[in-house]
Amino acid sequence: MATVLRKLLPIVATAALGAAALGCGPEPVRAPNPTRTLDERRALEVIRRAVAQEGVQPAPAREVELRSGKPLRVDVSIDGHEYGIAYISDDDLDKLGDAIKPPNGADEKLRLERVGPEGEVRIVLLYQANYRYDDLAGESHELTTITAERTLTRDVRDFITYAKTKKFK
């Protein structure tokens, strides 16, 4: 009897391990949560607040002419300076086409457009597509609105600091 048990033990152990492995394997791959971009109204509030945090005052929006002749809306100007910030929505991107630089990736430098008679005025282009959050439709929250707003704030502050350092007009 003991000999039979010794012969059956490896078979039973292997079957038990196989069953256990089936029960605690890796979770199935799930689809990413649907995302949406920060709407323009909220983004402009975040931009104005970030500008003020850098010790300069936001000024009203204005239009400038790109070298291609197309108009670009500077959504937040900087009081006492000519440089500013344009929040490029998906609609703006479609309208402007190749008149502006293509969107930067997450790990790339921000895009600047030079405008004015001699290109002395710089406008940072902040693309709406770079500020995404999920809408909690999935099982877990991966990209929060707070994270998207903090990323936008960081980009604005980086630009203002750069503009001050380079003494933009």
Coordinates of N, CA and C in Angstrom, one line a residue:
M1 N 0.8 -1.2 0.0 CA 0.0 0.0 0.0 C 0.9 1.3 0.0
A2 N 1.9 1.3 0.8 CA 2.8 2.4 0.9 C 3.5 2.6 -0.4
T3 N 3.8 1.5 -1.1 CA 4.5 1.7 -2.4 C 3.5 2.3 -3.5
V4 N 2.3 1.9 -3.4 CA 1.3 2.5 -4.3 C 1.1 4.0 -4.1
L5 N 1.1 4.4 -2.8 CA 0.9 5.8 -2.4 C 2.1 6.6 -2.9
R6 N 3.3 6.0 -2.7 CA 4.5 6.7 -3.2 C 4.5 7.0 -4.7
K7 N 4.0 6.0 -5.4 CA 3.9 6.2 -6.9 C 2.8 7.1 -7.3
L8 N 1.7 7.2 -6.5 CA 0.6 8.1 -6.8 C 0.9 9.6 -6.4
L9 N 1.7 9.7 -5.4 CA 1.9 11.1 -4.8 C 2.4 12.1 -5.8
P10 N 3.4 11.8 -6.7 CA 3.8 12.8 -7.7 C 2.7 13.1 -8.6
I11 N 1.9 12.2 -9.0 CA 0.8 12.4 -10.0 C -0.2 13.3 -9.3
V12 N -0.6 13.1 -8.1 CA -1.6 13.9 -7.4 C -1.1 15.3 -7.1
A13 N 0.2 15.4 -6.8 CA 0.8 16.7 -6.5 C 0.9 17.5 -7.8
T14 N 1.2 16.9 -8.9 CA 1.3 17.6 -10.2 C -0.1 18.1 -10.6
A15 N -1.1 17.3 -10.4 CA -2.5 17.7 -10.7 C -3.0 18.8 -9.8
A16 N -2.6 18.8 -8.6 CA -3.0 19.8 -7.6 C -2.3 21.2 -8.0
L17 N -1.1 21.1 -8.3 CA -0.4 22.3 -8.8 C -0.9 22.9 -10.0
G18 N -1.3 22.0 -11.0 CA -1.9 22.5 -12.2 C -3.2 23.2 -12.0
A19 N -4.0 22.6 -11.1 CA -5.3 23.2 -10.8 C -5.1 24.6 -10.1
A20 N -4.1 24.6 -9.2 CA -3.9 25.9 -8.5 C -3.4 27.0 -9.4
A21 N -2.6 26.5 -10.4 CA -2.1 27.5 -11.3 C -3.2 28.1 -12.2
L22 N -4.2 27.3 -12.5 CA -5.3 27.8 -13.3 C -6.1 28.8 -12.5
G23 N -6.2 28.6 -11.2 CA -7.0 29.5 -10.4 C -6.4 30.8 -10.1
C24 N -5.0 30.9 -10.0 CA -4.4 32.1 -9.6 C -3.4 32.6 -10.7
G25 N -3.8 32.5 -11.9 CA -2.9 33.0 -13.0 C -3.1 34.5 -13.1
P26 N -2.4 35.1 -14.1 CA -2.5 36.5 -14.2 C -3.9 36.9 -14.7
E27 N -4.2 38.2 -14.3 CA -5.5 38.7 -14.7 C -5.6 38.9 -16.2
P28 N -6.8 38.7 -16.7 CA -6.9 38.9 -18.2 C -6.6 40.4 -18.5
V29 N -6.1 40.6 -19.7 CA -5.8 42.0 -20.1 C -7.1 42.7 -20.3
R30 N -7.2 43.9 -19.7 CA -8.4 44.7 -19.9 C -8.1 45.9 -20.7
A31 N -9.1 46.4 -21.3 CA -9.0 47.5 -22.2 C -8.8 48.8 -21.4
P32 N -8.0 49.7 -21.9 CA -7.8 51.0 -21.2 C -9.1 51.7 -21.0
N33 N -9.2 52.5 -20.0 CA -10.4 53.4 -19.8 C -10.5 54.4 -20.9
P34 N -11.7 54.7 -21.3 CA -11.9 55.8 -22.3 C -11.4 57.1 -21.7
T35 N -10.8 57.9 -22.5 CA -10.3 59.2 -22.0 C -11.0 60.4 -22.8
R36 N -10.9 61.5 -22.1 CA -11.3 62.8 -22.8 C -10.3 63.9 -22.4
T37 N -10.4 64.9 -23.2 CA -9.4 66.0 -23.0 C -10.1 67.1 -22.1
L38 N -9.2 67.9 -21.5 CA -9.7 69.1 -20.7 C -10.4 70.0 -21.6
D39 N -11.6 70.4 -21.3 CA -12.3 71.3 -22.1 C -11.6 72.7 -22.1
E40 N -11.8 73.5 -23.1 CA -11.1 74.7 -23.3 C -11.3 75.7 -22.1
R41 N -12.6 75.8 -21.7 CA -12.9 76.7 -20.6 C -12.2 76.4 -19.4
R42 N -12.2 75.2 -19.0 CA -11.4 74.8 -17.7 C -9.9 75.0 -17.9
A43 N -9.4 74.6 -19.1 CA -8.0 74.7 -19.3 C -7.5 76.2 -19.2
L44 N -8.4 77.1 -19.7 CA -8.0 78.5 -19.6 C -8.0 79.0 -18.2
E45 N -8.8 78.5 -17.4 CA -8.8 78.9 -15.9 C -7.5 78.4 -15.3
V46 N -7.1 77.1 -15.6 CA -5.9 76.6 -15.1 C -4.7 77.4 -15.6
I47 N -4.7 77.8 -16.8 CA -3.6 78.5 -17.4 C -3.5 79.9 -16.7
R48 N -4.6 80.6 -16.6 CA -4.5 81.9 -15.9 C -4.0 81.8 -14.5
R49 N -4.4 80.8 -13.8 CA -3.9 80.6 -12.4 C -2.4 80.3 -12.4
A50 N -2.0 79.5 -13.3 CA -0.5 79.1 -13.4 C 0.3 80.3 -13.7
V51 N -0.2 81.2 -14.6 CA 0.5 82.4 -15.0 C 0.7 83.3 -13.7
A52 N -0.4 83.5 -13.0 CA -0.4 84.3 -11.8 C 0.6 83.7 -10.7
Q53 N 0.7 82.4 -10.6 CA 1.6 81.8 -9.7 C 3.0 82.1 -10.0
E54 N 3.3 82.4 -11.3 CA 4.7 82.7 -11.7 C 5.0 84.2 -11.5
G55 N 4.1 85.0 -10.9 CA 4.4 86.4 -10.6 C 4.1 87.3 -11.7
V56 N 3.4 86.9 -12.8 CA 3.0 87.8 -13.9 C 1.5 87.8 -14.0
Q57 N 0.9 88.8 -14.6 CA -0.5 88.9 -14.6 C -1.0 88.4 -16.0
P58 N -2.1 87.6 -16.0 CA -2.7 87.2 -17.3 C -3.4 88.4 -17.9
A59 N -3.4 88.5 -19.2 CA -4.1 89.6 -19.9 C -5.1 89.0 -20.8
P60 N -6.0 89.8 -21.4 CA -7.0 89.3 -22.3 C -6.4 88.6 -23.5
A61 N -7.3 87.8 -24.1 CA -6.9 87.1 -25.4 C -6.7 88.1 -26.5
R62 N -6.0 87.7 -27.5 CA -5.8 88.5 -28.7 C -5.5 87.6 -29.9
E63 N -5.6 88.2 -31.1 CA -5.3 87.4 -32.3 C -3.9 88.0 -32.8
V64 N -3.1 87.0 -33.3 CA -1.9 87.4 -34.0 C -1.9 86.7 -35.3
E65 N -1.1 87.2 -36.2 CA -1.0 86.6 -37.5 C 0.2 85.7 -37.7
L66 N 0.0 84.5 -38.1 CA 1.1 83.5 -38.3 C 1.8 83.9 -39.6
R67 N 3.0 83.4 -39.8 CA 3.8 83.7 -41.0 C 3.0 83.2 -42.2
S68 N 2.2 82.2 -42.1 CA 1.4 81.8 -43.2 C 0.2 82.7 -43.6
G69 N 0.0 83.7 -42.7 CA -1.1 84.6 -42.9 C -2.4 84.2 -42.1
K70 N -2.4 83.0 -41.6 CA -3.6 82.6 -40.8 C -3.6 83.2 -39.4
P71 N -4.8 83.5 -38.9 CA -4.8 84.1 -37.5 C -4.7 83.0 -36.5
L72 N -4.0 83.3 -35.4 CA -3.9 82.4 -34.2 C -4.4 83.1 -33.0
R73 N -5.3 82.5 -32.3 CA -5.8 83.2 -31.0 C -4.8 82.9 -29.9
V74 N -4.3 83.9 -29.3 CA -3.5 83.8 -28.1 C -4.5 83.9 -26.9
D75 N -4.8 82.7 -26.3 CA -5.9 82.6 -25.3 C -5.5 83.4 -24.1
V76 N -4.3 83.4 -23.6 CA -3.9 84.1 -22.4 C -2.6 84.9 -22.8
S77 N -2.7 86.2 -22.8 CA -1.6 87.1 -23.0 C -1.0 87.4 -21.7
I78 N 0.2 87.9 -21.7 CA 0.9 88.3 -20.4 C 1.0 89.8 -20.3
D79 N 0.5 90.3 -19.3 CA 0.4 91.8 -19.1 C 1.8 92.4 -19.1
G80 N 2.0 93.4 -20.0 CA 3.3 94.1 -20.1 C 4.2 93.4 -21.0
H81 N 3.8 92.3 -21.6 CA 4.7 91.6 -22.5 C 3.9 91.2 -23.8
E82 N 4.6 90.8 -24.8 CA 4.0 90.4 -26.0 C 3.8 88.8 -26.2
Y83 N 4.6 88.1 -25.4 CA 4.5 86.6 -25.5 C 3.2 86.1 -24.8
G84 N 2.8 84.9 -25.2 CA 1.5 84.4 -24.6 C 1.3 82.9 -24.8
I85 N 0.1 82.5 -24.5 CA -0.2 81.1 -24.5 C -1.4 80.8 -25.4
A86 N -1.3 79.8 -26.3 CA -2.4 79.4 -27.1 C -2.8 78.0 -26.8
Y87 N -4.0 77.8 -26.3 CA -4.5 76.4 -26.0 C -5.1 75.9 -27.3
I88 N -4.4 74.9 -28.0 CA -4.9 74.5 -29.3 C -5.8 73.3 -29.2
S89 N -7.1 73.6 -29.4 CA -8.1 72.5 -29.3 C -8.0 71.7 -30.6
D90 N -8.7 70.6 -30.6 CA -8.7 69.7 -31.8 C -9.3 70.5 -33.0
D91 N -10.3 71.3 -32.8 CA -10.9 72.1 -33.8 C -9.9 73.1 -34.4
D92 N -9.1 73.8 -33.4 CA -8.1 74.8 -33.8 C -7.0 74.1 -34.7
L93 N -6.7 72.9 -34.3 CA -5.6 72.1 -35.0 C -6.1 71.8 -36.4
D94 N -7.4 71.4 -36.6 CA -7.9 71.2 -37.9 C -7.9 72.4 -38.8
K95 N -8.3 73.6 -38.2 CA -8.4 74.8 -38.9 C -7.1 75.3 -39.4
L96 N -6.1 75.2 -38.4 CA -4.8 75.8 -38.7 C -3.9 74.9 -39.6
G97 N -4.2 73.6 -39.5 CA -3.4 72.6 -40.3 C -1.9 72.7 -40.2
D98 N -1.2 72.8 -41.3 CA 0.2 72.9 -41.3 C 0.8 74.3 -41.1
A99 N -0.1 75.2 -40.7 CA 0.3 76.6 -40.4 C 1.0 76.7 -39.1
I100 N 0.8 75.7 -38.2 CA 1.5 75.6 -36.9 C 2.2 74.3 -36.9
K101 N 3.1 74.2 -35.9 CA 3.9 73.0 -35.7 C 3.0 71.9 -35.2
P102 N 3.4 70.6 -35.5 CA 2.5 69.5 -35.1 C 2.6 69.3 -33.6
P103 N 1.6 68.7 -33.0 CA 1.6 68.5 -31.5 C 2.9 67.8 -31.0
N104 N 3.4 68.3 -29.9 CA 4.5 67.6 -29.2 C 4.0 66.4 -28.5
G105 N 4.9 65.4 -28.4 CA 4.6 64.2 -27.6 C 4.8 64.5 -26.1
A106 N 4.4 63.6 -25.3 CA 4.5 63.7 -23.8 C 5.9 64.0 -23.3
D107 N 6.9 63.4 -24.0 CA 8.3 63.6 -23.6 C 9.1 64.6 -24.4
E108 N 8.4 65.4 -25.2 CA 9.1 66.3 -26.1 C 8.9 67.7 -25.6
K109 N 9.8 68.6 -26.1 CA 9.7 70.0 -25.7 C 8.4 70.6 -26.2
L110 N 8.0 71.7 -25.5 CA 6.8 72.4 -25.9 C 7.1 73.1 -27.2
R111 N 6.1 73.3 -28.0 CA 6.2 74.0 -29.3 C 6.0 75.5 -29.2
L112 N 6.9 76.3 -29.8 CA 6.8 77.7 -29.8 C 6.6 78.2 -31.2
E113 N 5.7 79.2 -31.4 CA 5.5 79.8 -32.7 C 6.1 81.2 -32.6
R114 N 6.7 81.7 -33.6 CA 7.3 83.0 -33.6 C 6.4 83.9 -34.5
V115 N 5.9 85.0 -34.0 CA 5.0 85.9 -34.8 C 5.5 87.3 -34.7
G116 N 4.9 88.2 -35.4 CA 5.3 89.6 -35.4 C 6.1 89.8 -36.7
P117 N 6.4 91.1 -36.9 CA 7.1 91.4 -38.2 C 8.4 90.7 -38.4
E118 N 9.1 90.6 -37.3 CA 10.5 89.9 -37.4 C 10.5 88.6 -36.6
G119 N 9.4 88.1 -36.2 CA 9.4 86.8 -35.4 C 9.9 87.0 -34.0
E120 N 9.8 88.2 -33.5 CA 10.3 88.4 -32.1 C 9.3 88.0 -31.0
V121 N 8.1 87.8 -31.3 CA 7.1 87.4 -30.3 C 6.9 85.9 -30.3
R122 N 7.0 85.3 -29.1 CA 6.8 83.9 -29.0 C 5.5 83.5 -28.4
I123 N 4.8 82.5 -28.9 CA 3.6 82.0 -28.4 C 3.8 80.5 -28.2
V124 N 3.5 80.1 -27.0 CA 3.6 78.6 -26.7 C 2.3 78.0 -27.1
L125 N 2.4 76.8 -27.8 CA 1.3 76.1 -28.2 C 1.1 74.9 -27.3
L126 N 0.0 74.9 -26.6 CA -0.4 73.8 -25.7 C -1.5 73.1 -26.3
Y127 N -1.3 71.9 -26.7 CA -2.2 71.1 -27.5 C -3.2 70.3 -26.5
Q128 N -4.5 70.5 -26.8 CA -5.5 69.9 -25.9 C -5.3 68.4 -25.8
A129 N -4.9 67.8 -26.8 CA -4.7 66.3 -26.8 C -3.7 65.8 -25.8
N130 N -2.8 66.7 -25.3 CA -1.8 66.3 -24.3 C -2.3 66.4 -22.9
Y131 N -3.5 66.8 -22.7 CA -4.1 66.9 -21.4 C -5.4 66.1 -21.3
R132 N -5.2 64.8 -21.1 CA -6.2 63.8 -21.1 C -6.5 63.2 -19.7
Y133 N -7.7 62.8 -19.5 CA -8.1 62.1 -18.2 C -9.1 61.1 -18.6
D134 N -9.3 60.1 -17.7 CA -10.3 59.1 -18.0 C -11.6 59.5 -17.3
D135 N -12.7 58.9 -17.8 CA -14.0 59.3 -17.3 C -14.6 58.4 -16.3
L136 N -13.8 57.5 -15.7 CA -14.3 56.6 -14.7 C -15.2 55.5 -15.2
A137 N -15.2 55.3 -16.5 CA -16.1 54.3 -17.1 C -15.6 52.9 -16.8
G138 N -14.3 52.7 -16.6 CA -13.7 51.4 -16.4 C -13.7 51.0 -15.0
E139 N -12.9 50.0 -14.7 CA -12.8 49.4 -13.3 C -12.0 50.3 -12.4
S140 N -11.0 51.0 -12.9 CA -10.1 51.8 -12.1 C -9.8 53.1 -12.7
H141 N -9.4 54.1 -11.9 CA -9.2 55.4 -12.3 C -7.7 55.5 -12.6
E142 N -7.2 55.7 -13.8 CA -5.8 55.8 -14.2 C -5.3 57.2 -14.4
L143 N -6.0 58.0 -15.1 CA -5.6 59.4 -15.4 C -6.7 60.3 -14.8
T144 N -6.3 61.0 -13.7 CA -7.3 61.9 -13.1 C -7.3 63.3 -13.7
T145 N -8.4 64.0 -13.5 CA -8.5 65.4 -14.0 C -7.4 66.2 -13.3
I146 N -7.1 65.9 -12.0 CA -6.1 66.6 -11.3 C -4.7 66.4 -12.0
T147 N -4.4 65.2 -12.4 CA -3.2 64.9 -13.1 C -3.1 65.7 -14.4
A148 N -4.1 65.8 -15.2 CA -4.2 66.5 -16.4 C -4.0 68.0 -16.1
E149 N -4.6 68.6 -15.1 CA -4.5 70.0 -14.8 C -3.1 70.3 -14.2
R150 N -2.5 69.4 -13.5 CA -1.1 69.6 -13.0 C -0.1 69.6 -14.1
T151 N -0.3 68.7 -15.1 CA 0.5 68.7 -16.3 C 0.4 70.0 -17.0
L152 N -0.8 70.5 -17.2 CA -1.0 71.8 -17.9 C -0.3 72.9 -17.1
T153 N -0.5 72.9 -15.8 CA 0.1 73.9 -14.9 C 1.6 73.9 -15.0
R154 N 2.2 72.7 -15.0 CA 3.6 72.6 -15.1 C 4.1 73.2 -16.4
D155 N 3.4 72.9 -17.5 CA 3.8 73.3 -18.8 C 3.8 74.9 -18.9
V156 N 2.7 75.4 -18.4 CA 2.6 76.9 -18.4 C 3.7 77.5 -17.5
R157 N 4.0 77.0 -16.3 CA 5.0 77.5 -15.5 C 6.4 77.4 -16.1
D158 N 6.6 76.3 -16.8 CA 7.9 76.1 -17.4 C 8.1 77.1 -18.5
F159 N 7.0 77.4 -19.3 CA 7.1 78.4 -20.4 C 7.4 79.8 -19.8
I160 N 6.6 80.2 -18.8 CA 6.8 81.5 -18.2 C 8.2 81.7 -17.6
T161 N 8.7 80.6 -16.9 CA 10.1 80.7 -16.4 C 11.1 80.8 -17.6
Y162 N 10.9 80.1 -18.6 CA 11.8 80.2 -19.8 C 11.7 81.6 -20.4
A163 N 10.5 82.1 -20.6 CA 10.3 83.4 -21.2 C 11.0 84.5 -20.3
K164 N 10.9 84.4 -19.0 CA 11.6 85.4 -18.1 C 13.1 85.2 -18.3
T165 N 13.6 84.0 -18.3 CA 15.0 83.7 -18.4 C 15.6 84.3 -19.7
K166 N 14.9 84.0 -20.8 CA 15.3 84.5 -22.1 C 14.9 85.9 -22.4
K167 N 14.2 86.5 -21.5 CA 13.8 87.9 -21.6 C 13.0 88.2 -22.9
F168 N 12.0 87.3 -23.1 CA 11.1 87.5 -24.2 C 10.5 88.9 -24.2
K169 N 10.2 89.4 -25.3 CA 9.6 90.7 -25.5 C 8.2 90.7 -24.9

